[in-house]
Short mmCIF file of C-alpha atoms and ligand atoms in Angstrom, two decimals:
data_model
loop_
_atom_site.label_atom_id
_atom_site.label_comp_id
_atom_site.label_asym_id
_atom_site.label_seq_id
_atom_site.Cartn_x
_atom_site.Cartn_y
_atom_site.Cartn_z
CA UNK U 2 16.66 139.35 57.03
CA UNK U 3 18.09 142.59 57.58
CA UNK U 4 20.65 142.58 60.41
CA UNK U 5 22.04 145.52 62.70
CA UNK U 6 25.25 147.02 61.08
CA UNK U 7 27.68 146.54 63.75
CA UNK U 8 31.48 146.46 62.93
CA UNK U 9 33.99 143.76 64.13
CA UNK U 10 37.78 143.96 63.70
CA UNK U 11 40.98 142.54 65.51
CA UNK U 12 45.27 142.63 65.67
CA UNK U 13 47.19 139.87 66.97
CA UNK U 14 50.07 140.99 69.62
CA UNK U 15 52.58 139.46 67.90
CA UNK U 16 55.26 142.23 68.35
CA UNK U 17 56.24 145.17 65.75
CA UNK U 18 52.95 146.66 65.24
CA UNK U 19 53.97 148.51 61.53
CA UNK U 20 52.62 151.42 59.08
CA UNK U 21 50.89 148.13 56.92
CA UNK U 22 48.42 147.02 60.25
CA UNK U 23 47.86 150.76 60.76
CA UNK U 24 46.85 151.74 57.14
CA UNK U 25 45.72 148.34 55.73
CA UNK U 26 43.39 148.38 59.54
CA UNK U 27 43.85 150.68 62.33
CA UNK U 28 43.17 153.98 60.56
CA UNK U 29 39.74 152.45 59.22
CA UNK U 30 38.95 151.35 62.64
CA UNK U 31 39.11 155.11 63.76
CA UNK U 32 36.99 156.15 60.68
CA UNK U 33 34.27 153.77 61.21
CA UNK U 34 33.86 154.69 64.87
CA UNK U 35 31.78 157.74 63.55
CA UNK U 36 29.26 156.42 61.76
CA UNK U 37 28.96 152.25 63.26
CA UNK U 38 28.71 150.49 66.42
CA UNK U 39 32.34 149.09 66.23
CA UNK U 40 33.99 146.27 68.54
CA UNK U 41 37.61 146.19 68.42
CA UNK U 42 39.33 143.44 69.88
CA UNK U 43 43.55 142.53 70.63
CA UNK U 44 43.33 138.69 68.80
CA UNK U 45 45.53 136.69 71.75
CA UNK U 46 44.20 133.74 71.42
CA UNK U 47 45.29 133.88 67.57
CA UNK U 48 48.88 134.75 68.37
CA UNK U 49 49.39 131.20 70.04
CA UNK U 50 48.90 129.81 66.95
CA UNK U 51 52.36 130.21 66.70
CA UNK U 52 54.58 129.90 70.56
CA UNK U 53 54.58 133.40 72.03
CA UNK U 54 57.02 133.82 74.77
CA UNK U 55 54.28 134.71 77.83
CA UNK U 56 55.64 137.89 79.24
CA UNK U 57 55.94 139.51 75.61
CA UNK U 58 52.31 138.17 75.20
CA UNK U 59 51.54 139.92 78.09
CA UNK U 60 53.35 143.14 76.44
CA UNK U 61 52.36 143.02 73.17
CA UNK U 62 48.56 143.00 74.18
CA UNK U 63 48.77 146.18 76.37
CA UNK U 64 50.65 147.66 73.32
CA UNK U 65 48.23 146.74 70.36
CA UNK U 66 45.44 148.20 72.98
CA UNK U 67 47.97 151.59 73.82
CA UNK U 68 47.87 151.58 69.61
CA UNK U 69 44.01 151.39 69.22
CA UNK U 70 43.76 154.16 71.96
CA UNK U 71 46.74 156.59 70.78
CA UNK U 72 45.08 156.11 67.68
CA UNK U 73 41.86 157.76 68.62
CA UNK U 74 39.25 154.72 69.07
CA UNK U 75 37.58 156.04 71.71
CA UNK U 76 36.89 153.10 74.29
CA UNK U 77 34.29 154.85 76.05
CA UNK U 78 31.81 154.62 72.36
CA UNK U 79 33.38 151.60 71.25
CA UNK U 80 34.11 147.96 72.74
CA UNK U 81 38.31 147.04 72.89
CA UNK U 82 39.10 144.34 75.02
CA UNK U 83 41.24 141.22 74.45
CA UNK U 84 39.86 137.99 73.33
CA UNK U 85 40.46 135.75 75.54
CA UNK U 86 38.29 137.24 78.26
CA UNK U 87 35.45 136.44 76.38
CA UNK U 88 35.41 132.22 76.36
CA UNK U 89 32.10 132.66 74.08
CA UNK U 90 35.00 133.02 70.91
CA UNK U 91 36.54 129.56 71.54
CA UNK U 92 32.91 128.24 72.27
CA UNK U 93 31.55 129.04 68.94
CA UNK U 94 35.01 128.10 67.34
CA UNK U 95 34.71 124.64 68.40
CA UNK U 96 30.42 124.58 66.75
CA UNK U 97 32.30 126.18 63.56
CA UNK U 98 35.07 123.56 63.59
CA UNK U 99 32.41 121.50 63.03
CA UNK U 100 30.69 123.47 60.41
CA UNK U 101 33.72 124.31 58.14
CA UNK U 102 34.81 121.89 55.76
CA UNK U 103 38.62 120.62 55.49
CA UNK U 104 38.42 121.19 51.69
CA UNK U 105 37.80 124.64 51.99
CA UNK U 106 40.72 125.02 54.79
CA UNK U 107 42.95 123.20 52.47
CA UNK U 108 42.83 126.00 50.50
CA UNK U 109 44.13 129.00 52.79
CA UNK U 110 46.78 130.41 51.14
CA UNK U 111 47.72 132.18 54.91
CA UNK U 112 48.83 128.53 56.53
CA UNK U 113 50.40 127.26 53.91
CA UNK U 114 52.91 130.57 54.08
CA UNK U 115 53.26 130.48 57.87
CA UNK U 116 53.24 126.81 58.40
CA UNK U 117 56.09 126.69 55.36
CA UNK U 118 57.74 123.02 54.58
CA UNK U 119 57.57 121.88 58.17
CA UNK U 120 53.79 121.82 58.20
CA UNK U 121 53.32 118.42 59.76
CA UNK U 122 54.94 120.73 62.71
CA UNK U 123 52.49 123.49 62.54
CA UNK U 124 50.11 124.01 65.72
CA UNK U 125 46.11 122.79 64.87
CA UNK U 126 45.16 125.70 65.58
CA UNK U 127 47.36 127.60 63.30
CA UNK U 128 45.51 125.58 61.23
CA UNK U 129 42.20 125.90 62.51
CA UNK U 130 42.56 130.00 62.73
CA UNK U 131 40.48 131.19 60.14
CA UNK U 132 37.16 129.12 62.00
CA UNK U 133 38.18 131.36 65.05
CA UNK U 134 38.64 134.24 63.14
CA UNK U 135 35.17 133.91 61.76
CA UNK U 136 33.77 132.80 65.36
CA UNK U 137 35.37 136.19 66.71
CA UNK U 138 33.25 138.05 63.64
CA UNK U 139 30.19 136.26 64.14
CA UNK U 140 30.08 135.96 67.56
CA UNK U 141 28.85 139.33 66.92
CA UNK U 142 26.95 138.89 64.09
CA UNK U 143 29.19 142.02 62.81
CA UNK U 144 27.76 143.10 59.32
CA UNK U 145 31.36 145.00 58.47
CA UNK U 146 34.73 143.73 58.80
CA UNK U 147 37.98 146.30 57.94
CA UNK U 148 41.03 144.55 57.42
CA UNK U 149 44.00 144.77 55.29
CA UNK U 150 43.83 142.79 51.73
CA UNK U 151 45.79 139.91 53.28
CA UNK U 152 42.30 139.13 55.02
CA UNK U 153 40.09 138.85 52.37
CA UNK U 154 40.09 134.80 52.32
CA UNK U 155 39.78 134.48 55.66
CA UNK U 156 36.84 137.14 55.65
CA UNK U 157 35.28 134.97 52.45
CA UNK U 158 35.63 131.44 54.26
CA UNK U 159 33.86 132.97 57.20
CA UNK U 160 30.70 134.30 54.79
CA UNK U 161 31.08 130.25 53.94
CA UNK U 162 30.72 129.26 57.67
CA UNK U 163 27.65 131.69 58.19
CA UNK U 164 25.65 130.21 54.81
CA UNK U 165 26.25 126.40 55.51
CA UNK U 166 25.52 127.46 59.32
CA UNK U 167 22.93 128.93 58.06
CA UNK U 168 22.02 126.05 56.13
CA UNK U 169 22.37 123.33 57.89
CA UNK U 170 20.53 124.61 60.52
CA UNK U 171 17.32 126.64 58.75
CA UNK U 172 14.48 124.56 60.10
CA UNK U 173 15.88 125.26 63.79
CA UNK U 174 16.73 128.67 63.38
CA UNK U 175 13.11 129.25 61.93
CA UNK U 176 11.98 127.48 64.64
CA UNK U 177 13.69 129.51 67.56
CA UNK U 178 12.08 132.77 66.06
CA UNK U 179 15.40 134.05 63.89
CA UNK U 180 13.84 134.04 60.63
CA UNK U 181 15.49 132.53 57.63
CA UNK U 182 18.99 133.08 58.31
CA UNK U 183 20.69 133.61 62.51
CA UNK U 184 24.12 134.77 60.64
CA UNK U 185 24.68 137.91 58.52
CA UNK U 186 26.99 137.98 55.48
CA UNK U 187 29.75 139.59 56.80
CA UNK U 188 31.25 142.16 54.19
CA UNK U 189 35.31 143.05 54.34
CA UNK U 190 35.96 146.98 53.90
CA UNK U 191 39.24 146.90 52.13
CA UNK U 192 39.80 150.04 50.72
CA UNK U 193 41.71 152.64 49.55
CA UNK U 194 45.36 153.23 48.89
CA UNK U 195 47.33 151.49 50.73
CA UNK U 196 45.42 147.57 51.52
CA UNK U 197 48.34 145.86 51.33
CA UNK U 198 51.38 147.80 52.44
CA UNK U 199 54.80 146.40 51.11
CA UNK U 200 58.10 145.61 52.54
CA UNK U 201 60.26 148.58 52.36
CA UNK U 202 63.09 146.48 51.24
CA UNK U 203 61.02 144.40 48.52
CA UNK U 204 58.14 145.76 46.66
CA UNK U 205 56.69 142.27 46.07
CA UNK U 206 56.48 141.07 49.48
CA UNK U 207 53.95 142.23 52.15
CA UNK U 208 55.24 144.38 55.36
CA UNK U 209 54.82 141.87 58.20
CA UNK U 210 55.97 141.89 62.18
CA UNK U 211 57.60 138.47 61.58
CA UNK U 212 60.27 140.23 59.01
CA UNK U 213 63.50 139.53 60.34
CA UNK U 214 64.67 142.77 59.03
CA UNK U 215 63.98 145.44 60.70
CA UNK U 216 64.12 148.08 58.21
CA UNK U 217 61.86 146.62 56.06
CA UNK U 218 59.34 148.02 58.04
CA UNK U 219 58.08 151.42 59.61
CA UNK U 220 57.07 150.43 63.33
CA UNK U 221 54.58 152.37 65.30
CA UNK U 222 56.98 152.91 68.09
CA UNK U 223 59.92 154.14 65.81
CA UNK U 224 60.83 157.64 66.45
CA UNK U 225 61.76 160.35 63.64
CA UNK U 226 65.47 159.46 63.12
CA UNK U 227 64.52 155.68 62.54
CA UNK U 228 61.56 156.90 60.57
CA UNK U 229 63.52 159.20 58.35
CA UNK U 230 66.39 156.59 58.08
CA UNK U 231 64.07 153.56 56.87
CA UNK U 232 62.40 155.73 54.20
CA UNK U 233 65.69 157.11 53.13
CA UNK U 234 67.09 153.08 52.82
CA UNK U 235 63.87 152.09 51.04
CA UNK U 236 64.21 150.23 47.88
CA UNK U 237 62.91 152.09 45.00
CA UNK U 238 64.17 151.98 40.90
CA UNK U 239 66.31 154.22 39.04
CA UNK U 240 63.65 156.10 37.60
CA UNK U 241 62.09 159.28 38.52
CA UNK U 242 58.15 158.88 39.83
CA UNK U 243 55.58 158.99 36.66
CA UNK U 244 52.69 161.13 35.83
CA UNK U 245 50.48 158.30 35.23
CA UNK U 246 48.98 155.85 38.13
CA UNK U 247 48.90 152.85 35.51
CA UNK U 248 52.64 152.94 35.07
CA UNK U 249 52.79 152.42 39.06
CA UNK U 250 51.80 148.50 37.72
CA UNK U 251 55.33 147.54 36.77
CA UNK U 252 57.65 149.47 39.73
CA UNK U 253 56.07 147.52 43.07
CA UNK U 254 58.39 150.17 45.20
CA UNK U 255 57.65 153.26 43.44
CA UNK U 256 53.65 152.42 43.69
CA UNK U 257 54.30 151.09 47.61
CA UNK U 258 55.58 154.35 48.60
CA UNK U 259 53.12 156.26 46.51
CA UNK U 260 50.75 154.73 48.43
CA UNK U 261 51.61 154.74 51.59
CA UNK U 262 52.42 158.90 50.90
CA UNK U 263 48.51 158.77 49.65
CA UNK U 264 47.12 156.73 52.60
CA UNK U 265 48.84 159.20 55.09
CA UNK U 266 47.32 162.02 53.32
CA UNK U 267 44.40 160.91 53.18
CA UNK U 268 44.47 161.83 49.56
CA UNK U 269 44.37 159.08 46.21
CA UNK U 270 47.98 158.14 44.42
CA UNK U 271 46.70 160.30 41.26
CA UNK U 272 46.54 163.33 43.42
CA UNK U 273 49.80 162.55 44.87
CA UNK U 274 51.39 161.51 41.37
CA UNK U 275 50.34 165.02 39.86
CA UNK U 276 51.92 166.57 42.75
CA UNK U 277 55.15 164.34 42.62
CA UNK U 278 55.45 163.16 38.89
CA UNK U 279 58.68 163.60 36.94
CA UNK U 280 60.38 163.78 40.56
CA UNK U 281 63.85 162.11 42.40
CA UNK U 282 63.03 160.15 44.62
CA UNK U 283 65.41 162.00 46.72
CA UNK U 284 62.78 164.87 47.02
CA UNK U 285 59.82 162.26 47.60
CA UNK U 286 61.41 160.67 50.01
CA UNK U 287 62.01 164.06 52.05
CA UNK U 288 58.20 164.81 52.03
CA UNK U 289 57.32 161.23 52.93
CA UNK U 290 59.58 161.40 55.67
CA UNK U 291 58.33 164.83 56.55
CA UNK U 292 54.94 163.59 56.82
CA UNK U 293 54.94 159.89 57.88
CA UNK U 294 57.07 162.18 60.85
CA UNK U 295 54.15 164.48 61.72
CA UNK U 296 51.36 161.72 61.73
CA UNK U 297 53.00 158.50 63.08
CA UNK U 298 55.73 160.14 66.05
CA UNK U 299 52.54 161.38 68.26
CA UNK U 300 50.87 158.18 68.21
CA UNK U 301 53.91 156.50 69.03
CA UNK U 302 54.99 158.74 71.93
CA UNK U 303 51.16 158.80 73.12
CA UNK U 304 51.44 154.85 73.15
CA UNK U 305 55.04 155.21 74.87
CA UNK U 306 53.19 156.92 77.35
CA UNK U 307 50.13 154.42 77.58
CA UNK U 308 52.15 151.14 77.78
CA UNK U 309 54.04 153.17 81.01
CA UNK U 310 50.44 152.72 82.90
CA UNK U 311 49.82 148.85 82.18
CA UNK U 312 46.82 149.33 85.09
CA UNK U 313 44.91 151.80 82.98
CA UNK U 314 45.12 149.91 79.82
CA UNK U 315 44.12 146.52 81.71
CA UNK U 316 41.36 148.84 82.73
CA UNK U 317 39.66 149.16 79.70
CA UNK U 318 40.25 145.64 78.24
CA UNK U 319 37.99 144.93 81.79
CA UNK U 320 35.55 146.81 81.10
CA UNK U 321 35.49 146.55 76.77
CA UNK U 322 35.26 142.37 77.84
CA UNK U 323 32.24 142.69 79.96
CA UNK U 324 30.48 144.66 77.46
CA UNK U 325 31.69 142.38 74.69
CA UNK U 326 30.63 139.50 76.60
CA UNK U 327 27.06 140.64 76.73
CA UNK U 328 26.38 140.44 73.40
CA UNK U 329 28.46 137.39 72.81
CA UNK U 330 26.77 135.14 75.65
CA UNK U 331 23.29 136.11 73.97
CA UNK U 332 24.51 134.94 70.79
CA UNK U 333 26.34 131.67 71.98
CA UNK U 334 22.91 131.05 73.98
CA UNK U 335 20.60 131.33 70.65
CA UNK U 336 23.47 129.14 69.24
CA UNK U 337 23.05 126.28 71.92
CA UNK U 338 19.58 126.40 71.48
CA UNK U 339 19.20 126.28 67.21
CA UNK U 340 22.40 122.97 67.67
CA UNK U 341 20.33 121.75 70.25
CA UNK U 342 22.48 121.85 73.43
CA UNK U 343 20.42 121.32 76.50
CA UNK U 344 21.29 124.34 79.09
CA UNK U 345 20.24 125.46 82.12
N1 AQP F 404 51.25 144.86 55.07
C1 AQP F 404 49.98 145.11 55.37
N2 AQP F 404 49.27 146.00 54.65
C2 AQP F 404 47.98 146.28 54.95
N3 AQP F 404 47.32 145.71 55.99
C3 AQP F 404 48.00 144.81 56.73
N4 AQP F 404 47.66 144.07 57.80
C4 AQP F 404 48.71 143.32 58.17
N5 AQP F 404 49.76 143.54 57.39
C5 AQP F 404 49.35 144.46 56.46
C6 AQP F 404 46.34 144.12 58.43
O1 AQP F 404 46.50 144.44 59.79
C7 AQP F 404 45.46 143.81 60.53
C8 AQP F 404 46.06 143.10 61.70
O2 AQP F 404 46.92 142.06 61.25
P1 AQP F 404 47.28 140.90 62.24
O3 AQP F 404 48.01 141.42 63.36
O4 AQP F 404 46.05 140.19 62.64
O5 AQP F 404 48.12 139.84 61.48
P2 AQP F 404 48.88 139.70 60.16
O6 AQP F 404 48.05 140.06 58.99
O7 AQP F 404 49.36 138.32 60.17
O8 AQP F 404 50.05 140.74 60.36
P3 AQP F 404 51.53 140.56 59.86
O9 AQP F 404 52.26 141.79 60.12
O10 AQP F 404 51.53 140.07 58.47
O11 AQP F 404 52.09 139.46 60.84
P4 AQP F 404 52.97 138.20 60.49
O12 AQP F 404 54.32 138.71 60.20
O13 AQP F 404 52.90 137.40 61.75
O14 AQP F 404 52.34 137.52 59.32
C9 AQP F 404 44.73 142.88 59.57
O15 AQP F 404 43.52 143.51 59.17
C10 AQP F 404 45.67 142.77 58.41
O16 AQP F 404 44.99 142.56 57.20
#
């Protein structure tokens, strides 16, 4: 069955939104706003997967939404809201808990990071997070999901959850008028240069809001001295930058900040490498600086400005919920009906 392409992404307001969400997801988000139906949503309900202090909750949601808007995602075309206005996400979470298989969360890399050693002390629902994350997709039946390469499990165990859904369910789904499958096949979009955007202090390990150390990433909210200053700090090698894209394999800094120079650009790290190869890094990290300056410090004063007006950004997670909510009661409704939940 062919379904409608409709687009689906969200960010958790955990604090420190960085350069990684906004290349590895925000920037796509704005892309795909031009050619897709595209429902952006601020993931709260993930976030208490791990204890979020409530005021900063509070906060950090208004912020991630004063990102998506400073951004460009314009919520007049487009749905943002935050998730927990619309219950119909924990309501399909709870049919999908019951769907997914324990074997196959066993075997998400993402909890066994966060939840570390102490995992007998890690929430359920940190545990549980990927079924929500694929309830907050399908709840939508969203065809297209951009996210950063971290994802990409999580995106394939929720293609699991749609099949054995699916599945399980064919002769009732047939039977309610939906055809041979209610689900689509959600498909990530990770692409281009910069998927998975590296610490700026180690090249092996990922830039994340939870880093204790603040320079080891570039936050959205950072203005052109603390800009400049990280990039000037960042770990790189002794070596000046090569001609050749392959030999970006073995130096994990050089090839981060090649990257992150291409993503900005809009450009590919071959174009950037013939433009930069057989230079310092001194003088690549002056034009990286130069222009991670001229796109990132107007979307972080346009968000300074946003998060000063919490009414007007509480405005449009209002009115992005109702509208979210209308497609996701019709599809919690269908799925009441193909389970076999009596309602009114
Ligand atoms: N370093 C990254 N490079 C590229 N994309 C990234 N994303 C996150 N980090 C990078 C993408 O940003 C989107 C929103 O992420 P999230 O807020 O839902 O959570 P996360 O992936 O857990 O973010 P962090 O920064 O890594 O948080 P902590 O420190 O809590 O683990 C997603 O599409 C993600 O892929």
């Amino acid at each position: 069955m062919a379904f409608k392409e409709r687009v689906f992404s969200g960010v958790q307001p955990t604090g420190n939104l960085h350069l990684g969400n906004y290349l590895g997801a925000i920037t796509k988000f704005v892309a795909l706003q031009e050619s897709h139906e595209c429902i952006y949503c601020v993931v709260d309900m993930h976030a208490i997967t791990v204890w979020q202090d409530p005021a900063e909750l509070t906060r950090n949601t208004r912020e991630v939404t004063a990102a998506f808007l400073a951004s460009g995602i314009d919520p007049k075309k487009q749905i943002i809201f935050n998730q927990s206005q619309v219950a119909e996400h924990a309501e399909l979470a709870w049919v999908f808990n019951c769907v997914a298989r324990l074997g196959w969360l066993n075997r998400m890399t993402q909890f066994k990071e966060k939840a570390g050693k102490d995992r007998e002390n890690a929430s359920v629902g940190l545990y549980a997070y990927p079924n929500l994350m694929a309830a907050d997709i399908l709840v939508y039946r969203a065809t297209h999901v951009p996210v950063g390469e971290d994802q990409k499990q999580h995106l394939e165990l929720a293609r699991d959850i749609a099949q054995k859904f699916n599945n399980d369910f064919s002769e009732s789904i047939k039977a309610h008028g939906f055809g041979d499958a209610f689900f689509p096949q959600p498909e990530p979009l990770i692409q281009g240069p910069a998927t998975r955007v590296m610490s700026l202090r180690d090249g092996t390990k990922k830039m994340s809001k939870s880093d204790a150390s603040d320079n080891s990433r570039i936050n959205l909210t950072d203005d052109a001295d603390a800009i400049a200053q990280k990039i000037r700090k960042a770990k790189t090698d002794p070596h000046p930058l090569p001609n050749d894209v392959k030999e970006l394999d073995q130096r994990p800094e050089a090839d981060n900040l090649v990257g992150i120079y291409a993503a900005l650009k809009e450009t590919t790290k071959a174009e950037v490498l013939l433009e930069f190869g057989g230079a310092q890094f001194s003088t690549f990290k002056n034009a990286l600086v130069d222009l991670a300056v001229a796109k990132l410090g107007p979307i972080g004063a346009e968000m300074k400005k946003l998060v000063g007006d919490p009414a007007y950004i509480d405005s449009i997670l209002a009115d992005g919920s109702v509208r979210a909510k209308a497609i996701a009661s019709e599809t919690m409704s269908a799925v009441k009906d193909i389970v076999g939940f009596v309602r009114r």
